Amino acid sequence: TILDEVERRRGISAALVYPFMRSLMESPFPAPGKTIKVKTFLPGSGNEVLELRRPMDSRLEHVDFECLFTCLSVRQLIRIFASLLLERRVIFVADKLSTLSSCSHAVVALLYPFSWQHTFIPVLPASMIDIVCCPTPFLVGLLSSSLPKLKELPVEEALMVNLGSDRFIRQMDDEDTLLPRKLQAALEQALERKNELISQDSDSDSDDECNTLNGLVSEVFIRFFVETIGHYSLFLTQNEKGERAFQREAFRKSVASKSIRRFLEVFMESQMFAGFIQDRELRKCRAKGLFEQRVEQYLEELPDTEQSGMNKFLRGLGNKMKFLHKKN
């Protein structure tokens, strides 16, 4: 918005840019979700007020989950999500650069509040295709024209996904068993019903963000992480020096569900999980993002409910999206 305004002024006279930038710099930087008003003067138009709103949660600003559902079935998407969570090698193949780019960025956004810690090349040039032979985790995208060459290379165990046909070119055959069974079923059910849920919620008075595909899909995957690691903050202890330490084993053993405990055994060894916990250990104050808000709500309701798979998952999602209460 600022750059558009600068360009509009520059088109009239370069001298008009500086006063605008000065008034902008004198304005306070808005808090998440808040709006600031910048007063400006433009010859011919007189005084103008430019409103600048900082998004509540900016991580989805340049992400479009629609492309994932255009290219992939829900079941395939969840298998890819599971493979990335356990930091495996994943290769996307598509005819268009735009498909590779948008799907790669979207699938990584599903990992929030975690961040992909390894090689990430949404569009890998054909001349660098040998990178897929490296033994470390990666997520790379290749144009379909490189597929014959890809099949000749000695690629270690990897999940190869054809985004044009919703098929796995190569897989490890255990992708359906990586996530806790009941939570995987809940994920599938919520995503299969996504259009119905969005249209019902658009009639309610909940946040605008939940009336969109991006908002709903984000909430569904956040709920998965809330159910699996939402109790993490209870196991961050502080010593006399004020240093925080995470009680790993106590955290894992505190989970009632055997399948979630088994999942955590593997997931807790990932760099993704290590980075997440290290960030929380080093913070002077508590993290305050959308995930932390959902965790707070989850911990408040925890004493009243035991882990009960799908209904609890959907009910928890329903605390954010009231329509789910009507359906369950």
GROMACS .gro file of C-alpha atoms in nm:
model
  328
    1THR     CA    1   0.000   0.000   0.000
    2ILE     CA    2   0.284   0.236   0.088
    3LEU     CA    3   0.471   0.159  -0.235
    4ASP     CA    4   0.156   0.218  -0.440
    5GLU     CA    5   0.113   0.557  -0.272
    6VAL     CA    6   0.480   0.644  -0.333
    7GLU     CA    7   0.445   0.551  -0.700
    8ARG     CA    8   0.126   0.758  -0.734
    9ARG     CA    9   0.309   1.064  -0.598
   10ARG     CA   10   0.623   1.003  -0.799
   11GLY     CA   11   0.406   1.003  -1.113
   12ILE     CA   12   0.307   1.364  -1.030
   13SER     CA   13   0.639   1.487  -0.889
   14ALA     CA   14   0.932   1.325  -0.707
   15ALA     CA   15   0.916   1.616  -0.456
   16LEU     CA   16   0.584   1.480  -0.323
   17VAL     CA   17   0.738   1.153  -0.203
   18TYR     CA   18   0.951   1.295   0.080
   19PRO     CA   19   0.672   1.471   0.279
   20PHE     CA   20   0.462   1.154   0.261
   21MET     CA   21   0.749   0.933   0.382
   22ARG     CA   22   0.824   1.177   0.663
   23SER     CA   23   0.465   1.175   0.792
   24LEU     CA   24   0.471   0.795   0.766
   25MET     CA   25   0.792   0.767   0.970
   26GLU     CA   26   0.644   0.993   1.238
   27SER     CA   27   0.348   0.757   1.283
   28PRO     CA   28   0.371   0.474   1.539
   29PHE     CA   29   0.417   0.122   1.402
   30PRO     CA   30   0.077  -0.051   1.444
   31ALA     CA   31   0.032  -0.351   1.671
   32PRO     CA   32  -0.100  -0.672   1.507
   33GLY     CA   33  -0.462  -0.620   1.399
   34LYS     CA   34  -0.448  -0.243   1.457
   35THR     CA   35  -0.483   0.042   1.207
   36ILE     CA   36  -0.294   0.370   1.186
   37LYS     CA   37  -0.402   0.678   0.991
   38VAL     CA   38  -0.144   0.882   0.801
   39LYS     CA   39  -0.248   1.235   0.701
   40THR     CA   40  -0.105   1.352   0.372
   41PHE     CA   41  -0.148   1.643   0.133
   42LEU     CA   42  -0.165   1.608  -0.244
   43PRO     CA   43  -0.195   1.907  -0.479
   44GLY     CA   44  -0.528   1.892  -0.657
   45SER     CA   45  -0.673   1.646  -0.405
   46GLY     CA   46  -0.609   1.838  -0.083
   47ASN     CA   47  -0.572   1.660   0.250
   48GLU     CA   48  -0.601   1.282   0.242
   49VAL     CA   49  -0.597   1.013   0.513
   50LEU     CA   50  -0.429   0.684   0.433
   51GLU     CA   51  -0.533   0.391   0.656
   52LEU     CA   52  -0.275   0.118   0.708
   53ARG     CA   53  -0.384  -0.201   0.888
   54ARG     CA   54  -0.128  -0.452   1.011
   55PRO     CA   55  -0.267  -0.808   0.974
   56MET     CA   56  -0.343  -0.997   1.295
   57ASP     CA   57  -0.143  -1.288   1.161
   58SER     CA   58   0.076  -1.215   0.860
   59ARG     CA   59   0.202  -1.568   0.791
   60LEU     CA   60  -0.083  -1.641   0.543
   61GLU     CA   61  -0.058  -1.314   0.350
   62HIS     CA   62   0.127  -1.465   0.054
   63VAL     CA   63   0.001  -1.822   0.088
   64ASP     CA   64  -0.288  -1.977  -0.103
   65PHE     CA   65  -0.407  -2.319   0.013
   66GLU     CA   66  -0.647  -2.341  -0.282
   67CYS     CA   67  -0.365  -2.467  -0.506
   68LEU     CA   68  -0.308  -2.768  -0.276
   69PHE     CA   69  -0.672  -2.879  -0.304
   70THR     CA   70  -0.672  -2.817  -0.679
   71CYS     CA   71  -0.373  -3.049  -0.726
   72LEU     CA   72  -0.414  -3.300  -0.442
   73SER     CA   73  -0.682  -3.508  -0.273
   74VAL     CA   74  -0.718  -3.459   0.103
   75ARG     CA   75  -0.568  -3.802   0.171
   76GLN     CA   76  -0.258  -3.733  -0.038
   77LEU     CA   77  -0.215  -3.391   0.120
   78ILE     CA   78  -0.218  -3.540   0.471
   79ARG     CA   79   0.041  -3.801   0.367
   80ILE     CA   80   0.269  -3.523   0.238
   81PHE     CA   81   0.211  -3.322   0.558
   82ALA     CA   82   0.308  -3.629   0.766
   83SER     CA   83   0.624  -3.685   0.559
   84LEU     CA   84   0.734  -3.322   0.604
   85LEU     CA   85   0.660  -3.334   0.978
   86LEU     CA   86   0.903  -3.622   1.012
   87GLU     CA   87   1.154  -3.433   0.795
   88ARG     CA   88   1.169  -3.667   0.500
   89ARG     CA   89   1.274  -3.590   0.144
   90VAL     CA   90   0.985  -3.465  -0.071
   91ILE     CA   91   0.993  -3.383  -0.444
   92PHE     CA   92   0.706  -3.203  -0.621
   93VAL     CA   93   0.674  -3.241  -0.999
   94ALA     CA   94   0.447  -3.016  -1.210
   95ASP     CA   95   0.410  -2.868  -1.559
   96LYS     CA   96   0.407  -2.505  -1.445
   97LEU     CA   97   0.650  -2.300  -1.237
   98SER     CA   98   0.358  -2.125  -1.066
   99THR     CA   99   0.212  -2.459  -0.948
  100LEU     CA  100   0.544  -2.568  -0.799
  101SER     CA  101   0.599  -2.237  -0.628
  102SER     CA  102   0.250  -2.190  -0.482
  103CYS     CA  103   0.214  -2.554  -0.366
  104SER     CA  104   0.560  -2.559  -0.205
  105HIS     CA  105   0.497  -2.240  -0.008
  106ALA     CA  106   0.147  -2.352   0.091
  107VAL     CA  107   0.250  -2.695   0.218
  108VAL     CA  108   0.529  -2.544   0.431
  109ALA     CA  109   0.275  -2.298   0.579
  110LEU     CA  110   0.074  -2.599   0.708
  111LEU     CA  111   0.361  -2.673   0.949
  112TYR     CA  112   0.293  -2.359   1.158
  113PRO     CA  113   0.387  -2.305   1.446
  114PHE     CA  114   0.691  -2.503   1.328
  115SER     CA  115   0.931  -2.396   1.053
  116TRP     CA  116   1.088  -2.617   0.786
  117GLN     CA  117   1.456  -2.626   0.884
  118HIS     CA  118   1.608  -2.791   0.577
  119THR     CA  119   1.671  -2.737   0.205
  120PHE     CA  120   1.371  -2.565   0.045
  121ILE     CA  121   1.383  -2.497  -0.331
  122PRO     CA  122   1.031  -2.448  -0.472
  123VAL     CA  123   1.165  -2.445  -0.829
  124LEU     CA  124   1.487  -2.639  -0.880
  125PRO     CA  125   1.665  -2.555  -1.208
  126ALA     CA  126   1.721  -2.862  -1.428
  127SER     CA  127   2.098  -2.797  -1.419
  128MET     CA  128   2.096  -2.850  -1.040
  129ILE     CA  129   1.883  -3.166  -1.034
  130ASP     CA  130   2.165  -3.364  -0.868
  131ILE     CA  131   2.065  -3.195  -0.541
  132VAL     CA  132   1.790  -3.459  -0.507
  133CYS     CA  133   2.062  -3.719  -0.442
  134CYS     CA  134   2.167  -3.555  -0.116
  135PRO     CA  135   2.102  -3.763   0.199
  136THR     CA  136   1.956  -3.482   0.410
  137PRO     CA  137   1.587  -3.375   0.424
  138PHE     CA  138   1.462  -3.142   0.150
  139LEU     CA  139   1.152  -3.011  -0.021
  140VAL     CA  140   1.215  -2.930  -0.387
  141GLY     CA  141   1.003  -2.867  -0.695
  142LEU     CA  142   1.089  -2.988  -1.046
  143LEU     CA  143   0.929  -2.921  -1.383
  144SER     CA  144   0.780  -3.229  -1.552
  145SER     CA  145   1.041  -3.199  -1.829
  146SER     CA  146   1.302  -3.311  -1.572
  147LEU     CA  147   1.110  -3.627  -1.478
  148PRO     CA  148   1.299  -3.870  -1.711
  149LYS     CA  149   1.631  -3.749  -1.566
  150LEU     CA  150   1.491  -3.769  -1.210
  151LYS     CA  151   1.399  -4.135  -1.257
  152GLU     CA  152   1.756  -4.218  -1.365
  153LEU     CA  153   1.919  -4.063  -1.057
  154PRO     CA  154   2.015  -4.267  -0.747
  155VAL     CA  155   1.772  -4.081  -0.519
  156GLU     CA  156   1.762  -4.207  -0.160
  157GLU     CA  157   1.424  -4.278   0.001
  158ALA     CA  158   1.195  -3.991  -0.098
  159LEU     CA  159   0.831  -3.909  -0.159
  160MET     CA  160   0.787  -3.799  -0.522
  161VAL     CA  161   0.456  -3.626  -0.594
  162ASN     CA  162   0.308  -3.554  -0.937
  163LEU     CA  163   0.096  -3.243  -0.876
  164GLY     CA  164  -0.064  -3.274  -1.219
  165SER     CA  165  -0.219  -3.618  -1.159
  166ASP     CA  166  -0.252  -3.638  -0.777
  167ARG     CA  167  -0.025  -3.944  -0.786
  168PHE     CA  168   0.283  -4.048  -0.596
  169ILE     CA  169   0.560  -4.138  -0.842
  170ARG     CA  170   0.752  -4.297  -0.557
  171GLN     CA  171   0.667  -4.342  -0.189
  172MET     CA  172   0.780  -4.522   0.125
  173ASP     CA  173   0.443  -4.700   0.175
  174ASP     CA  174   0.417  -4.607   0.544
  175GLU     CA  175   0.278  -4.255   0.492
  176ASP     CA  176  -0.064  -4.356   0.627
  177THR     CA  177   0.081  -4.471   0.960
  178LEU     CA  178   0.294  -4.170   1.056
  179LEU     CA  179   0.028  -3.960   1.235
  180PRO     CA  180  -0.187  -4.060   1.537
  181ARG     CA  181  -0.477  -4.254   1.385
  182LYS     CA  182  -0.772  -4.068   1.541
  183LEU     CA  183  -0.621  -3.726   1.476
  184GLN     CA  184  -0.548  -3.821   1.116
  185ALA     CA  185  -0.913  -3.923   1.071
  186ALA     CA  186  -1.022  -3.592   1.230
  187LEU     CA  187  -0.792  -3.396   0.997
  188GLU     CA  188  -0.938  -3.579   0.696
  189GLN     CA  189  -1.298  -3.523   0.804
  190ALA     CA  190  -1.251  -3.151   0.870
  191LEU     CA  191  -1.074  -3.096   0.535
  192GLU     CA  192  -1.326  -3.303   0.337
  193ARG     CA  193  -1.602  -3.082   0.479
  194LYS     CA  194  -1.413  -2.756   0.426
  195ASN     CA  195  -1.654  -2.599   0.174
  196GLU     CA  196  -1.959  -2.684   0.382
  197LEU     CA  197  -1.791  -2.544   0.695
  198ILE     CA  198  -1.687  -2.219   0.526
  199SER     CA  199  -2.034  -2.154   0.379
  200GLN     CA  200  -2.204  -2.220   0.716
  201ASP     CA  201  -1.959  -2.004   0.903
  202SER     CA  202  -2.001  -1.710   0.666
  203ASP     CA  203  -2.351  -1.669   0.815
  204SER     CA  204  -2.215  -1.646   1.171
  205ASP     CA  205  -2.054  -1.348   1.343
  206SER     CA  206  -1.711  -1.505   1.387
  207ASP     CA  207  -1.382  -1.360   1.259
  208ASP     CA  208  -1.364  -1.279   0.889
  209GLU     CA  209  -1.049  -1.490   0.864
  210CYS     CA  210  -1.249  -1.806   0.939
  211ASN     CA  211  -1.483  -1.745   0.646
  212THR     CA  212  -1.200  -1.814   0.403
  213LEU     CA  213  -1.037  -2.135   0.288
  214ASN     CA  214  -0.700  -2.012   0.417
  215GLY     CA  215  -0.844  -1.936   0.761
  216LEU     CA  216  -1.025  -2.268   0.795
  217VAL     CA  217  -0.735  -2.485   0.672
  218SER     CA  218  -0.494  -2.300   0.900
  219GLU     CA  219  -0.720  -2.358   1.202
  220VAL     CA  220  -0.757  -2.729   1.119
  221PHE     CA  221  -0.380  -2.791   1.117
  222ILE     CA  222  -0.323  -2.567   1.421
  223ARG     CA  223  -0.577  -2.783   1.605
  224PHE     CA  224  -0.372  -3.093   1.516
  225PHE     CA  225  -0.066  -2.938   1.683
  226VAL     CA  226  -0.267  -2.814   1.981
  227GLU     CA  227  -0.389  -3.172   2.040
  228THR     CA  228  -0.039  -3.320   2.012
  229ILE     CA  229   0.190  -3.062   2.177
  230GLY     CA  230  -0.049  -2.803   2.325
  231HIS     CA  231   0.065  -2.890   2.678
  232TYR     CA  232   0.433  -2.807   2.608
  233SER     CA  233   0.435  -2.486   2.818
  234LEU     CA  234   0.349  -2.685   3.132
  235PHE     CA  235   0.688  -2.854   3.102
  236LEU     CA  236   0.904  -2.543   3.060
  237THR     CA  237   1.064  -2.498   3.402
  238GLN     CA  238   1.272  -2.204   3.525
  239ASN     CA  239   1.580  -2.224   3.749
  240GLU     CA  240   1.712  -1.964   3.998
  241LYS     CA  241   1.905  -1.786   3.721
  242GLY     CA  242   1.584  -1.741   3.526
  243GLU     CA  243   1.692  -1.990   3.257
  244ARG     CA  244   1.417  -2.204   3.106
  245ALA     CA  245   1.453  -2.576   3.043
  246PHE     CA  246   1.216  -2.818   2.874
  247GLN     CA  247   1.135  -3.145   3.052
  248ARG     CA  248   1.126  -3.369   2.744
  249GLU     CA  249   1.049  -3.709   2.892
  250ALA     CA  250   0.788  -3.580   3.137
  251PHE     CA  251   0.622  -3.393   2.848
  252ARG     CA  252   0.596  -3.706   2.632
  253LYS     CA  253   0.485  -3.938   2.914
  254SER     CA  254   0.211  -3.699   3.024
  255VAL     CA  255   0.009  -3.777   2.708
  256ALA     CA  256  -0.270  -4.030   2.771
  257SER     CA  257  -0.298  -4.152   2.410
  258LYS     CA  258  -0.050  -4.426   2.311
  259SER     CA  259  -0.061  -4.331   1.942
  260ILE     CA  260   0.018  -3.966   2.019
  261ARG     CA  261   0.303  -4.077   2.248
  262ARG     CA  262   0.445  -4.293   1.967
  263PHE     CA  263   0.417  -4.001   1.724
  264LEU     CA  264   0.591  -3.767   1.970
  265GLU     CA  265   0.879  -4.013   2.016
  266VAL     CA  266   0.969  -3.961   1.649
  267PHE     CA  267   0.859  -3.599   1.607
  268MET     CA  268   1.054  -3.480   1.914
  269GLU     CA  269   1.376  -3.590   1.742
  270SER     CA  270   1.318  -3.351   1.450
  271GLN     CA  271   1.507  -3.024   1.406
  272MET     CA  272   1.169  -2.859   1.365
  273PHE     CA  273   1.065  -2.951   1.719
  274ALA     CA  274   1.413  -2.872   1.860
  275GLY     CA  275   1.402  -2.523   1.703
  276PHE     CA  276   1.051  -2.459   1.837
  277ILE     CA  277   1.146  -2.555   2.193
  278GLN     CA  278   1.479  -2.371   2.184
  279ASP     CA  279   1.298  -2.054   2.077
  280ARG     CA  280   1.062  -2.089   2.377
  281GLU     CA  281   1.349  -2.163   2.619
  282LEU     CA  282   1.542  -1.852   2.514
  283ARG     CA  283   1.250  -1.608   2.515
  284LYS     CA  284   1.242  -1.349   2.791
  285CYS     CA  285   0.862  -1.340   2.774
  286ARG     CA  286   0.599  -1.583   2.651
  287ALA     CA  287   0.539  -1.618   2.279
  288LYS     CA  288   0.220  -1.446   2.164
  289GLY     CA  289   0.097  -1.576   1.831
  290LEU     CA  290  -0.217  -1.742   1.703
  291PHE     CA  291  -0.088  -2.082   1.813
  292GLU     CA  292  -0.032  -1.961   2.170
  293GLN     CA  293  -0.387  -1.821   2.179
  294ARG     CA  294  -0.525  -2.162   2.075
  295VAL     CA  295  -0.302  -2.337   2.331
  296GLU     CA  296  -0.437  -2.113   2.608
  297GLN     CA  297  -0.795  -2.201   2.514
  298TYR     CA  298  -0.699  -2.571   2.499
  299LEU     CA  299  -0.537  -2.568   2.845
  300GLU     CA  300  -0.842  -2.397   2.994
  301GLU     CA  301  -1.070  -2.675   2.869
  302LEU     CA  302  -0.823  -2.959   2.940
  303PRO     CA  303  -0.940  -3.063   3.292
  304ASP     CA  304  -1.297  -3.121   3.169
  305THR     CA  305  -1.216  -3.345   2.874
  306GLU     CA  306  -1.000  -3.645   2.799
  307GLN     CA  307  -0.840  -3.710   2.460
  308SER     CA  308  -1.124  -3.849   2.251
  309GLY     CA  309  -1.009  -3.823   1.893
  310MET     CA  310  -1.235  -3.688   1.624
  311ASN     CA  311  -1.520  -3.532   1.822
  312LYS     CA  312  -1.283  -3.352   2.055
  313PHE     CA  313  -1.078  -3.232   1.758
  314LEU     CA  314  -1.384  -3.092   1.584
  315ARG     CA  315  -1.524  -2.952   1.908
  316GLY     CA  316  -1.195  -2.774   1.974
  317LEU     CA  317  -1.203  -2.634   1.624
  318GLY     CA  318  -1.563  -2.538   1.702
  319ASN     CA  319  -1.455  -2.312   1.987
  320LYS     CA  320  -1.313  -2.094   1.712
  321MET     CA  321  -1.582  -2.172   1.455
  322LYS     CA  322  -1.916  -2.198   1.627
  323PHE     CA  323  -2.091  -2.382   1.343
  324LEU     CA  324  -1.911  -2.703   1.436
  325HIS     CA  325  -2.113  -2.724   1.756
  326LYS     CA  326  -2.428  -2.751   1.546
  327LYS     CA  327  -2.284  -3.038   1.345
  328ASN     CA  328  -2.144  -3.243   1.637
   0.00000   0.00000   0.00000
